[in-house]
Coordinates of C-alpha atoms and ligand atoms in Angstrom, one line a residue:
M953 CA 0.0 0.1 0.5
K954 CA 2.8 2.7 0.8
K955 CA 4.7 2.1 -2.0
Y956 CA 1.5 2.3 -4.3
L957 CA 0.4 5.5 -2.5
C958 CA 3.5 6.5 -3.9
S959 CA 3.1 5.2 -7.1
I960 CA -0.4 5.8 -8.1
T961 CA 0.7 8.3 -6.2
L962 CA -2.3 13.8 -19.8
L963 CA -2.4 18.6 -25.9
L964 CA -1.8 23.0 -29.3
T965 CA -2.6 26.3 -30.3
F966 CA 0.6 25.6 -31.8
V967 CA 1.2 26.5 -35.1
L968 CA 2.7 23.1 -35.7
I969 CA -0.5 21.2 -34.0
G970 CA -2.9 22.8 -36.4
K971 CA -1.2 21.9 -39.5
S972 CA -1.1 18.4 -41.0
Q973 CA 0.3 16.2 -38.9
T974 CA -0.3 13.0 -41.3
S975 CA 2.4 14.7 -43.4
L976 CA 4.5 14.6 -40.7
V977 CA 4.3 11.1 -39.8
T978 CA 7.0 8.6 -40.0
K979 CA 7.8 5.7 -37.6
K980 CA 10.6 7.3 -35.5
G981 CA 10.1 8.8 -32.4
T982 CA 12.3 11.7 -33.1
D983 CA 9.5 12.8 -35.6
K984 CA 7.2 15.7 -34.6
K985 CA 4.0 15.1 -33.5
W986 CA 1.3 17.1 -31.4
W987 CA 0.9 15.4 -28.7
K988 CA 5.4 15.2 -28.2
E989 CA 4.6 19.3 -28.2
A990 CA 1.8 19.0 -25.6
I991 CA 1.5 20.6 -22.4
V992 CA -1.0 19.1 -20.5
Y993 CA -2.8 20.5 -17.8
Q994 CA -4.3 17.7 -15.7
I995 CA -7.9 18.5 -13.7
Y996 CA -10.1 16.9 -11.5
P997 CA -13.2 17.4 -11.4
R998 CA -14.5 16.4 -8.3
S999 CA -12.2 20.0 -6.6
F1000 CA -11.5 22.0 -9.3
K1001 CA -15.2 24.2 -9.9
D1002 CA -18.3 24.3 -8.7
S1003 CA -21.1 25.7 -10.3
D1004 CA -24.5 24.3 -9.0
G1005 CA -24.0 24.7 -5.3
D1006 CA -23.4 21.0 -3.9
G1007 CA -19.8 20.9 -2.5
V1008 CA -18.4 19.1 -5.3
G1009 CA -16.8 20.5 -8.5
D1010 CA -18.6 20.2 -11.3
L1011 CA -18.3 20.2 -15.4
K1012 CA -20.0 23.5 -15.7
G1013 CA -17.7 24.3 -13.3
I1014 CA -15.1 23.4 -15.6
I1015 CA -16.4 25.2 -18.1
S1016 CA -17.2 28.4 -16.6
Q1017 CA -12.8 28.4 -16.2
L1018 CA -12.4 27.9 -19.5
D1019 CA -10.4 30.9 -20.9
Y1020 CA -8.2 31.2 -17.1
I1021 CA -7.3 27.6 -18.7
K1022 CA -6.7 28.8 -22.1
S1023 CA -4.7 32.0 -20.4
L1024 CA -2.2 28.7 -18.5
G1025 CA -0.4 28.4 -21.7
V1026 CA -1.1 24.8 -22.0
N1027 CA -2.9 23.0 -24.8
A1028 CA -4.4 19.9 -24.0
V1029 CA -6.5 18.9 -20.8
W1030 CA -6.4 14.9 -18.9
L1031 CA -9.6 15.4 -17.4
N1032 CA -9.7 12.0 -14.5
P1033 CA -12.5 10.1 -15.0
I1034 CA -15.7 11.5 -15.3
Y1035 CA -18.5 8.8 -16.3
S1036 CA -20.9 7.7 -14.0
S1037 CA -19.5 5.9 -10.6
P1038 CA -20.8 5.5 -6.8
N1039 CA -17.7 7.1 -6.0
D1040 CA -15.9 5.0 -4.3
D1041 CA -12.8 5.5 -5.9
N1042 CA -14.1 8.7 -7.1
G1043 CA -14.7 8.3 -10.7
Y1044 CA -12.0 5.3 -11.0
D1045 CA -15.4 2.5 -10.3
V1046 CA -17.1 3.2 -13.6
S1047 CA -20.8 1.5 -13.5
D1048 CA -21.7 2.8 -16.7
Y1049 CA -18.7 4.3 -19.2
R1050 CA -21.1 6.4 -21.7
N1051 CA -23.2 8.4 -19.6
I1052 CA -21.8 11.3 -17.3
M1053 CA -21.8 10.9 -13.1
K1054 CA -24.3 12.9 -11.6
D1055 CA -22.5 14.6 -9.5
F1056 CA -20.6 16.2 -12.8
G1057 CA -23.4 16.9 -15.0
T1058 CA -24.7 15.0 -18.0
M1059 CA -23.8 14.4 -21.7
A1060 CA -25.1 17.8 -22.8
D1061 CA -22.8 19.8 -20.4
F1062 CA -19.8 17.3 -21.5
D1063 CA -20.3 18.1 -25.5
L1064 CA -20.3 21.8 -24.3
L1065 CA -17.3 21.2 -22.5
L1066 CA -15.2 19.2 -25.7
K1067 CA -16.1 22.3 -27.6
G1068 CA -15.3 25.3 -25.5
L1069 CA -11.3 23.6 -25.0
H1070 CA -11.1 22.6 -28.8
Q1071 CA -12.6 26.3 -29.6
R1072 CA -9.4 27.7 -26.9
G1073 CA -6.9 24.6 -29.7
I1074 CA -6.8 22.6 -26.4
K1075 CA -7.1 19.1 -26.9
L1076 CA -9.1 16.0 -24.6
V1077 CA -7.2 13.8 -23.1
M1078 CA -10.0 11.6 -21.3
D1079 CA -9.5 8.5 -18.7
F1080 CA -10.1 5.3 -19.5
V1081 CA -10.4 2.8 -16.1
L1082 CA -10.0 -0.5 -17.8
N1083 CA -8.6 -2.7 -15.3
H1084 CA -11.8 -2.9 -13.9
S1085 CA -15.3 -1.2 -13.2
S1086 CA -17.5 -0.4 -10.2
D1087 CA -19.4 -3.8 -8.4
E1088 CA -22.3 -1.6 -9.9
H1089 CA -21.8 -1.8 -13.2
E1090 CA -24.5 -3.8 -15.7
W1091 CA -21.9 -6.1 -16.2
F1092 CA -21.4 -7.2 -12.6
K1093 CA -23.9 -7.7 -12.1
Q1094 CA -25.1 -9.7 -14.8
S1095 CA -21.6 -11.8 -13.9
K1096 CA -22.6 -12.4 -10.2
S1097 CA -26.3 -13.3 -10.4
S1098 CA -25.2 -16.8 -11.5
R1099 CA -21.9 -19.0 -12.6
T1100 CA -23.8 -19.2 -16.2
S1101 CA -24.3 -15.9 -17.1
P1102 CA -23.6 -14.7 -20.9
Y1103 CA -21.6 -12.2 -18.3
R1104 CA -20.0 -14.3 -15.9
D1105 CA -16.2 -13.9 -18.2
Y1106 CA -16.4 -10.8 -17.7
Y1107 CA -14.7 -10.5 -14.3
H1108 CA -12.3 -13.3 -12.2
W1109 CA -14.5 -15.9 -11.1
W1110 CA -13.0 -19.1 -8.6
D1111 CA -15.9 -21.0 -7.3
A1112 CA -15.2 -21.6 -3.8
E1113 CA -15.8 -25.6 -3.7
R1114 CA -12.1 -25.7 -5.8
V1115 CA -8.8 -25.1 -3.4
K1116 CA -8.7 -22.1 -2.3
P1117 CA -7.2 -19.4 -4.9
N1118 CA -3.2 -18.5 -4.3
Y1119 CA -3.4 -15.0 -2.6
R1120 CA -3.4 -12.3 -4.4
Y1121 CA -2.8 -8.4 -3.2
S1122 CA -5.5 -6.2 -3.2
L1123 CA -3.4 -2.4 -3.3
F1124 CA -6.7 -0.9 -1.2
D1125 CA -8.9 -3.8 0.5
V1126 CA -8.9 -3.1 3.8
N1127 CA -7.9 -7.3 4.2
H1128 CA -5.3 -6.1 1.5
D1129 CA -7.4 -9.7 -0.2
A1130 CA -7.6 -9.6 -3.7
W1131 CA -10.1 -12.1 -3.6
K1132 CA -13.7 -11.6 -2.3
Y1133 CA -16.2 -14.2 -1.4
D1134 CA -19.6 -13.3 -3.2
S1135 CA -23.0 -15.7 -1.5
T1136 CA -24.4 -15.7 -4.3
T1137 CA -22.8 -17.9 -6.5
N1138 CA -20.2 -19.6 -3.5
S1139 CA -17.2 -17.7 -5.5
F1140 CA -14.9 -14.7 -5.3
Y1141 CA -14.0 -12.5 -7.6
L1142 CA -11.1 -10.4 -7.9
H1143 CA -10.1 -7.3 -7.5
Y1144 CA -7.0 -5.7 -7.0
F1145 CA -8.2 -2.5 -6.2
S1146 CA -11.0 -1.9 -4.0
R1147 CA -13.7 -4.4 -3.7
K1148 CA -15.9 -2.3 -5.9
Q1149 CA -13.6 -2.5 -8.3
P1150 CA -14.0 -6.1 -10.0
D1151 CA -11.1 -6.5 -12.0
L1152 CA -11.7 -7.0 -15.8
N1153 CA -11.5 -10.0 -17.2
W1154 CA -9.0 -9.1 -20.7
E1155 CA -8.9 -12.4 -21.8
N1156 CA -12.1 -13.2 -22.8
P1157 CA -12.4 -11.4 -26.4
K1158 CA -16.8 -10.8 -26.2
L1159 CA -15.4 -7.6 -23.1
R1160 CA -12.4 -6.7 -25.5
K1161 CA -14.5 -5.4 -28.2
E1162 CA -17.4 -3.4 -25.9
I1163 CA -14.5 -1.5 -24.3
Y1164 CA -13.6 -1.2 -28.3
D1165 CA -17.1 0.6 -28.7
I1166 CA -16.4 2.1 -25.1
M1167 CA -13.5 4.1 -26.9
K1168 CA -14.4 4.5 -30.6
F1169 CA -17.4 5.7 -28.8
W1170 CA -15.6 8.6 -27.0
A1171 CA -14.0 9.6 -30.0
D1172 CA -16.9 9.9 -32.7
K1173 CA -17.8 12.4 -29.7
G1174 CA -13.9 14.2 -31.0
I1175 CA -12.2 13.4 -27.8
D1176 CA -8.2 13.7 -28.5
G1177 CA -7.2 10.9 -26.4
Y1178 CA -7.1 8.6 -23.7
R1179 CA -5.1 8.0 -21.0
L1180 CA -5.4 4.0 -19.5
D1181 CA -5.7 4.0 -16.7
A1182 CA -3.8 1.0 -14.5
F1183 CA -3.5 -0.6 -17.9
Q1184 CA -0.3 -2.5 -17.0
F1185 CA -2.0 -4.5 -14.4
A1186 CA -4.4 -5.7 -17.2
A1187 CA -3.6 -8.4 -18.3
K1188 CA -3.9 -12.2 -16.2
D1189 CA -2.9 -15.8 -16.0
T1190 CA -6.3 -16.8 -14.9
S1191 CA -4.3 -19.7 -14.0
F1192 CA -3.3 -17.6 -10.5
P1193 CA -0.2 -19.7 -9.9
A1194 CA 1.3 -18.7 -6.2
F1195 CA 3.4 -16.0 -6.1
P1196 CA 6.6 -15.8 -3.6
K1197 CA 5.5 -15.3 0.6
G1198 CA 5.5 -11.1 0.1
F1199 CA 5.3 -10.3 -3.3
E1200 CA 3.3 -7.7 -1.8
K1201 CA 5.8 -5.5 -1.0
N1202 CA 6.7 -5.5 -4.3
F1203 CA 4.0 -6.2 -6.3
V1204 CA 4.5 -4.6 -9.3
P1205 CA 7.3 -6.8 -11.6
Y1206 CA 3.5 -9.9 -10.4
Y1207 CA 1.0 -7.5 -11.5
A1208 CA 2.0 -5.6 -14.3
M1209 CA 3.1 -6.9 -18.2
G1210 CA 0.8 -10.0 -17.3
P1211 CA 0.9 -12.7 -20.6
H1212 CA -1.0 -11.5 -23.8
L1213 CA -0.9 -7.4 -22.8
H1214 CA 0.5 -6.5 -25.7
D1215 CA -1.6 -8.7 -28.3
Y1216 CA -4.7 -6.8 -26.8
L1217 CA -2.5 -3.1 -26.5
K1218 CA -1.8 -3.6 -30.8
E1219 CA -5.5 -4.7 -31.1
M1220 CA -7.2 -1.5 -29.1
N1221 CA -4.3 0.1 -31.4
Q1222 CA -6.2 -1.6 -35.0
E1223 CA -9.8 -1.3 -33.6
V1224 CA -9.4 2.5 -32.1
F1225 CA -6.2 4.3 -32.4
S1226 CA -5.5 3.0 -36.0
K1227 CA -8.9 4.8 -36.5
Y1228 CA -8.1 8.5 -35.3
D1229 CA -5.6 11.4 -34.4
V1230 CA -5.2 10.8 -30.8
M1231 CA -3.1 10.9 -28.0
T1232 CA -2.5 7.6 -25.9
V1233 CA -0.7 7.0 -22.8
A1234 CA -0.6 4.8 -20.0
E1235 CA -0.2 5.3 -16.1
G1236 CA 2.8 2.4 -15.3
A1237 CA 5.5 1.5 -17.7
G1238 CA 6.0 -1.9 -16.9
N1239 CA 9.3 -3.2 -15.6
N1240 CA 12.5 -2.2 -17.1
F1241 CA 13.6 0.0 -20.2
Q1242 CA 12.7 -2.1 -22.8
D1243 CA 9.3 -3.3 -21.4
A1244 CA 8.7 0.3 -21.8
H1245 CA 10.2 0.8 -25.3
D1246 CA 7.6 -2.4 -26.2
L1247 CA 5.3 0.1 -25.3
V1248 CA 5.7 2.9 -27.1
D1249 CA 8.1 2.4 -29.9
A1250 CA 6.5 3.9 -32.7
D1251 CA 7.0 1.2 -35.0
R1252 CA 5.5 -1.9 -32.2
M1253 CA 1.8 0.2 -32.7
E1254 CA 0.3 0.2 -29.6
L1255 CA 0.8 3.8 -27.8
N1256 CA 2.4 6.9 -27.9
M1257 CA 3.5 6.7 -24.6
A1258 CA 3.3 5.9 -20.9
Y1259 CA 4.8 7.4 -17.7
A1260 CA 7.4 5.9 -15.1
F1261 CA 7.3 6.1 -11.5
D1262 CA 10.8 5.9 -10.9
A1263 CA 11.8 9.6 -10.5
I1264 CA 8.2 10.2 -8.6
D1265 CA 8.2 7.6 -6.5
L1266 CA 11.9 8.5 -4.8
A1267 CA 9.7 11.9 -2.4
K1268 CA 10.1 10.3 1.0
M1269 CA 8.3 12.1 4.1
E1270 CA 12.1 12.0 5.2
G1271 CA 13.2 13.6 1.8
Y1272 CA 15.0 12.3 -1.8
D1273 CA 17.8 11.6 -3.2
F1274 CA 18.9 13.9 -5.5
M1275 CA 20.9 12.6 -7.0
K1276 CA 19.2 9.7 -7.7
F1277 CA 16.8 12.1 -8.7
K1278 CA 18.7 13.7 -11.8
G1279 CA 20.5 9.8 -12.5
T1280 CA 16.6 8.0 -13.2
F1281 CA 16.0 11.7 -15.3
T1282 CA 18.5 11.5 -17.2
K1283 CA 18.8 7.5 -17.9
W1284 CA 15.4 7.9 -19.5
D1285 CA 16.4 10.5 -20.9
S1286 CA 19.0 8.8 -22.7
V1287 CA 17.4 4.9 -23.5
F1288 CA 14.3 7.4 -25.1
E1289 CA 16.4 9.4 -27.1
K1290 CA 16.4 7.6 -30.9
E1291 CA 13.4 5.3 -30.2
G1292 CA 9.6 5.8 -28.1
W1293 CA 8.7 9.2 -26.4
L1294 CA 8.1 10.3 -22.4
S1295 CA 5.8 11.4 -19.7
I1296 CA 7.8 14.4 -17.4
F1297 CA 5.7 14.4 -14.8
L1298 CA 6.0 14.9 -10.4
A1299 CA 2.6 15.0 -9.8
S1300 CA -0.5 14.1 -9.6
H1301 CA -4.0 13.9 -8.3
D1302 CA -2.0 10.0 -6.9
Q1303 CA 0.5 11.8 -4.9
A1304 CA 1.0 14.1 -2.3
R1305 CA 1.4 18.2 -3.9
I1306 CA 5.0 18.7 -6.1
V1307 CA 6.2 21.6 -3.6
N1308 CA 6.0 19.7 -0.6
R1309 CA 7.4 16.6 -2.4
F1310 CA 10.4 18.4 -3.6
G1311 CA 10.6 21.7 -3.4
N1312 CA 10.3 23.1 0.2
A1313 CA 6.0 24.8 1.5
S1314 CA 7.7 27.0 3.6
P1315 CA 6.2 30.5 3.2
E1316 CA 10.3 31.1 2.8
Y1317 CA 10.9 28.7 0.2
R1318 CA 7.4 27.9 -1.7
D1319 CA 7.0 30.4 -4.3
L1320 CA 11.3 30.3 -5.3
S1321 CA 11.1 26.2 -5.6
S1322 CA 7.5 26.0 -7.6
K1323 CA 8.9 27.9 -9.8
M1324 CA 12.2 26.1 -10.0
L1325 CA 10.5 23.0 -10.5
S1326 CA 7.9 24.2 -12.9
T1327 CA 10.8 25.3 -15.0
F1328 CA 12.5 22.0 -14.4
L1329 CA 9.3 20.4 -15.9
L1330 CA 8.6 22.5 -18.8
T1331 CA 12.2 22.5 -20.7
M1332 CA 13.0 18.6 -20.2
R1333 CA 12.7 16.6 -23.4
G1334 CA 9.0 14.5 -23.1
T1335 CA 5.4 15.6 -22.3
P1336 CA 5.3 17.3 -19.5
Y1337 CA 2.3 17.1 -17.5
I1338 CA 0.8 19.7 -14.6
Y1339 CA -1.1 19.1 -11.9
N1340 CA -4.2 21.7 -11.6
G1341 CA -2.9 23.6 -8.6
D1342 CA 0.9 23.4 -8.9
E1343 CA 0.6 26.8 -11.3
L1344 CA -0.7 28.0 -8.1
A1345 CA 2.4 27.0 -5.8
M1346 CA -0.4 24.8 -3.9
T1347 CA 0.3 22.6 -1.0
N1348 CA -0.4 19.6 1.2
A1349 CA -3.5 19.9 2.8
G1350 CA -2.6 19.9 6.9
F1351 CA -4.9 17.4 7.7
Q1352 CA -4.1 16.1 10.9
K1353 CA -7.2 14.4 11.7
I1354 CA -8.4 11.1 9.6
S1355 CA -11.7 12.2 9.2
D1356 CA -10.4 15.0 7.7
F1357 CA -9.5 12.4 4.4
R1358 CA -11.6 11.1 2.3
D1359 CA -9.4 9.2 -0.2
M1360 CA -10.8 5.3 -0.4
P1361 CA -7.3 3.1 0.1
T1362 CA -6.2 5.7 3.0
L1363 CA -9.2 5.1 5.0
N1364 CA -9.2 1.5 4.5
E1365 CA -5.3 1.5 5.0
Y1366 CA -5.9 3.2 8.2
Q1367 CA -7.8 0.2 9.6
Y1368 CA -5.9 -2.3 8.2
Q1369 CA -2.7 -0.9 10.4
L1370 CA -5.4 -0.3 13.2
N1371 CA -6.7 -3.8 12.8
H1372 CA -2.9 -5.0 13.3
G1373 CA -1.6 -3.7 16.0
A1374 CA 0.9 -0.3 14.2
D1375 CA 2.6 2.7 14.7
M1376 CA -1.1 5.2 14.1
D1377 CA 0.7 8.2 15.3
K1378 CA 3.9 7.1 12.3
F1379 CA 0.8 6.2 10.2
M1380 CA -1.3 9.6 10.7
K1381 CA 2.2 11.2 10.2
R1382 CA 2.6 9.3 6.8
I1383 CA -0.4 10.1 5.2
E1384 CA -0.3 13.7 6.5
F1385 CA 2.6 14.3 4.1
E1386 CA 1.6 11.6 1.3
S1387 CA -1.8 11.0 0.8
R1388 CA -3.7 11.4 -1.8
D1389 CA -6.4 13.8 -0.7
N1390 CA -2.9 16.4 -0.1
A1391 CA -3.4 16.5 -3.9
R1392 CA -7.4 16.7 -3.6
T1393 CA -8.1 19.7 -2.0
P1394 CA -10.4 22.9 -3.7
F1395 CA -8.3 24.3 -6.5
Q1396 CA -7.5 28.2 -4.6
W1397 CA -9.4 30.5 -7.0
D1398 CA -9.1 33.7 -4.5
A1399 CA -9.6 35.2 -1.0
S1400 CA -13.2 34.2 -0.4
K1401 CA -15.3 31.5 1.5
N1402 CA -14.6 28.2 0.5
A1403 CA -12.0 29.6 -1.8
G1404 CA -14.8 30.4 -4.1
F1405 CA -14.8 26.6 -5.2
S1406 CA -17.8 26.4 -3.7
T1407 CA -20.7 28.1 -2.7
G1408 CA -22.0 25.1 -0.6
N1409 CA -20.3 22.9 1.7
P1410 CA -17.0 20.9 -0.1
W1411 CA -16.8 17.7 0.1
I1412 CA -13.7 18.1 1.5
Q1413 CA -12.0 20.7 3.4
V1414 CA -10.1 23.6 1.6
G1415 CA -6.8 24.1 2.2
A1416 CA -5.9 26.6 5.2
N1417 CA -3.8 28.7 3.3
Y1418 CA -6.0 30.1 0.5
K1419 CA -5.6 33.3 1.6
A1420 CA -2.6 33.4 0.8
I1421 CA -2.5 31.2 -2.4
N1422 CA -4.9 31.3 -4.8
R1423 CA -5.5 32.5 -8.2
A1424 CA -6.6 36.2 -8.3
A1425 CA -4.2 37.4 -5.6
Q1426 CA -1.6 35.9 -7.9
E1427 CA -3.0 36.6 -11.0
N1428 CA -2.2 40.7 -11.1
D1429 CA 1.5 40.0 -9.7
P1430 CA 3.9 39.8 -12.9
Q1431 CA 5.7 37.9 -9.9
S1432 CA 3.6 35.5 -9.6
V1433 CA 4.3 31.8 -9.0
L1434 CA 1.0 31.9 -11.8
N1435 CA 2.9 34.6 -13.8
Y1436 CA 5.9 33.2 -14.2
F1437 CA 3.9 29.4 -14.9
R1438 CA 2.5 31.3 -18.6
K1439 CA 6.2 32.9 -19.2
L1440 CA 7.5 29.4 -19.5
T1441 CA 4.4 27.3 -21.7
A1442 CA 5.1 30.6 -24.3
L1443 CA 8.5 29.5 -24.1
R1444 CA 8.3 26.1 -24.5
K1445 CA 6.1 26.4 -27.6
K1446 CA 8.1 29.2 -28.8
Y1447 CA 11.4 27.0 -28.8
P1448 CA 10.9 23.7 -30.3
A1449 CA 14.4 23.2 -28.6
F1450 CA 12.7 22.3 -25.4
V1451 CA 10.9 19.7 -26.9
Y1452 CA 13.1 17.3 -29.8
G1453 CA 16.3 19.6 -28.5
K1454 CA 19.0 16.8 -27.3
Y1455 CA 19.7 16.7 -23.6
T1456 CA 22.9 17.5 -22.2
L1457 CA 23.6 16.9 -18.2
L1458 CA 26.1 19.3 -16.8
D1459 CA 28.3 19.0 -13.9
K1460 CA 26.8 15.7 -12.8
S1461 CA 28.1 15.2 -9.8
N1462 CA 26.4 18.4 -7.6
T1463 CA 24.7 17.3 -5.2
A1464 CA 22.2 20.6 -4.5
I1465 CA 22.3 22.3 -8.7
Y1466 CA 20.5 20.2 -11.3
A1467 CA 21.7 21.8 -14.6
Y1468 CA 21.7 21.4 -18.4
T1469 CA 22.0 21.9 -21.9
R1470 CA 18.7 21.6 -24.9
E1471 CA 19.7 22.2 -28.1
L1472 CA 18.7 21.6 -31.5
N1473 CA 19.7 22.9 -35.1
D1474 CA 21.0 26.7 -33.7
K1475 CA 19.4 26.8 -30.8
K1476 CA 20.4 26.0 -27.7
F1477 CA 20.0 26.3 -23.9
L1478 CA 21.8 25.9 -20.5
V1479 CA 19.3 25.4 -17.8
L1480 CA 21.1 25.8 -14.3
L1481 CA 18.3 24.4 -11.4
N1482 CA 19.7 24.8 -7.4
F1483 CA 17.1 22.4 -5.9
S1484 CA 18.7 22.9 -1.9
D1485 CA 17.2 25.9 0.4
H1486 CA 21.1 27.1 0.1
I1487 CA 23.9 29.1 -2.3
A1488 CA 25.6 26.9 -4.5
K1489 CA 28.2 26.5 -6.9
A1490 CA 27.6 25.7 -10.5
N1491 CA 30.6 24.1 -12.3
T1492 CA 29.5 23.3 -16.5
G1493 CA 31.9 24.6 -18.2
I1494 CA 29.7 27.6 -19.8
K1495 CA 30.6 30.6 -20.0
I1496 CA 27.4 32.3 -19.7
S1497 CA 29.2 36.4 -19.8
N1498 CA 27.6 36.7 -23.3
A1499 CA 24.8 34.9 -23.1
E1500 CA 21.1 36.0 -22.7
I1501 CA 18.8 35.1 -19.8
V1502 CA 15.4 33.7 -21.5
L1503 CA 13.5 33.5 -17.5
A1504 CA 14.7 33.1 -13.9
N1505 CA 13.0 33.2 -11.1
Y1506 CA 15.1 35.7 -9.2
S1507 CA 14.8 39.0 -10.7
K1508 CA 19.1 38.9 -9.8
Q1509 CA 21.5 36.4 -10.4
L1510 CA 24.6 36.7 -7.8
N1511 CA 27.9 38.6 -9.5
N1512 CA 29.8 35.7 -9.2
G1513 CA 27.5 33.3 -11.0
D1514 CA 26.5 31.2 -7.7
L1515 CA 22.5 30.2 -8.0
Q1516 CA 20.4 31.5 -5.3
P1517 CA 18.5 29.1 -2.9
Y1518 CA 15.8 27.4 -5.9
E1519 CA 17.3 29.3 -8.8
A1520 CA 15.9 28.2 -11.7
V1521 CA 17.8 30.3 -15.0
I1522 CA 17.7 29.5 -18.0
Y1523 CA 20.3 30.7 -20.6
Q1524 CA 20.5 30.9 -24.0
L1525 CA 23.5 30.2 -25.5
R1526 CA 25.1 32.0 -28.4
Ligands
GLC2936 C1 -4.3 4.4 -11.2 C2 -5.1 6.0 -11.0 C3 -5.9 5.6 -9.4 C4 -7.1 4.8 -9.2 C5 -6.1 3.5 -9.2 C6 -7.7 2.8 -8.8 O1 -3.4 4.6 -10.4 O2 -4.5 7.4 -10.9 O3 -6.8 7.0 -8.8 O4 -7.5 5.0 -8.1 O5 -5.7 3.5 -10.4 O6 -8.4 3.0 -10.3

């Protein structure tokens, strides 16, 4: 669970994007594509903007803020699931893949949202939860009704009169047990996530066909991309062999990249992706670089990109290993330099806030470190994903009581730890730092009641610091985190070197500074980032005396070239 809370822990008004993409299509990973040039803004709909005062964000709320989204300079939006759902896992438990969750609005609202985004040159990537459905999905209701139901094989069942099924770890279950007994048919069903999230049986071609039809339904509506939730876990060895004792401590190698996963993705590509101009990204990149290449290399005809957790998982309550951080990003860049494509992200709805995890959330350094981290995300090769609120440097929630938390796996794990006599103070400290709820507090729009998120009672408490950190306060301040973020997106769109350019790590052994160059044709940039709270010297060997500063998070640089705490500078070299 700990591991997963960390590990679960998505595009252009660019001139290029509007142009014919087909003219650019060839097979190599280095070719130009709109989704490579995308800057993805992830919106957590439940917490973004509530239009009707019920305390839950909704589609009309997002529609009301389309001009704000456009003003950020992003060119794609990834929306967390908005389909009908009983909300056991905030929409990651889908009960009808062709309808909109009541809390969020109607299909008419969705159509308006999509139109509004497209009118502003912004693409829409939808989240597809295809490893599992809700137990309230009609398929599951039918499936559990009888052993002879035509839907029985849409899920994984194990008849209870057989020898007990081998243990499978559930990431979200209060007992960590992925087999749930159901008396209706005297059988167990499999759920890698919660009991209300039964795993779909991808081995069944009928199920696969239904899913592809659903995916086409949304593509026909005009969406621009698919984020495949937890898909690396979808393929199973249905004989459910025994795994070594204790495998749950490091379960990903046992659950990811199961038999035929690539066959399913190739089939999905053929049936769906190949018919539309869509971006495709998987959550999880397998167990090694070869797995990752096999998922995303263009000639494989599977996906465009995946996102790996290697770097994001480094952040722990105690801090993170900066040298590993640099090493991880550098290694991933080199492995994907010629073939395939990367996602660049350090935050999502599954992790606590970026500024708490990789920056410094103290009032002194919060804005500086947030700007520095955004500089990193927007100057690396790969498609960057920015989680809503990070453009304002929103921080962790500061929840201290278990009753403040809403996240189902957090609450189930609390119960599990309690049942097993764990040190609960220690557990509370851990979730205070790393619970997913930290990133799910309402978006801080202004200093009014509930941060302007809702006129009602928010489903989760508003961050205590909303009067200091909010969009309205930052809007007219030229030095704000928000306005700095806008400069970064403009820069990335102006210079293709930041998207496609060669990345070279400099001053590798520097324990405070991340220094690198990005270069394409006649354009070369030097990026200097101080990840520490002290002054540090960069030894890049590059003369910056006649270089031009294109963006910096301090108004003045030190005369001797040292970098100030959390300083970020982008130089254009001549
Ligand atoms: C993914 C989602 C996460 C969800 C889980 C189960 O990891 O990002 O939010 O809880 O899958 O669907």
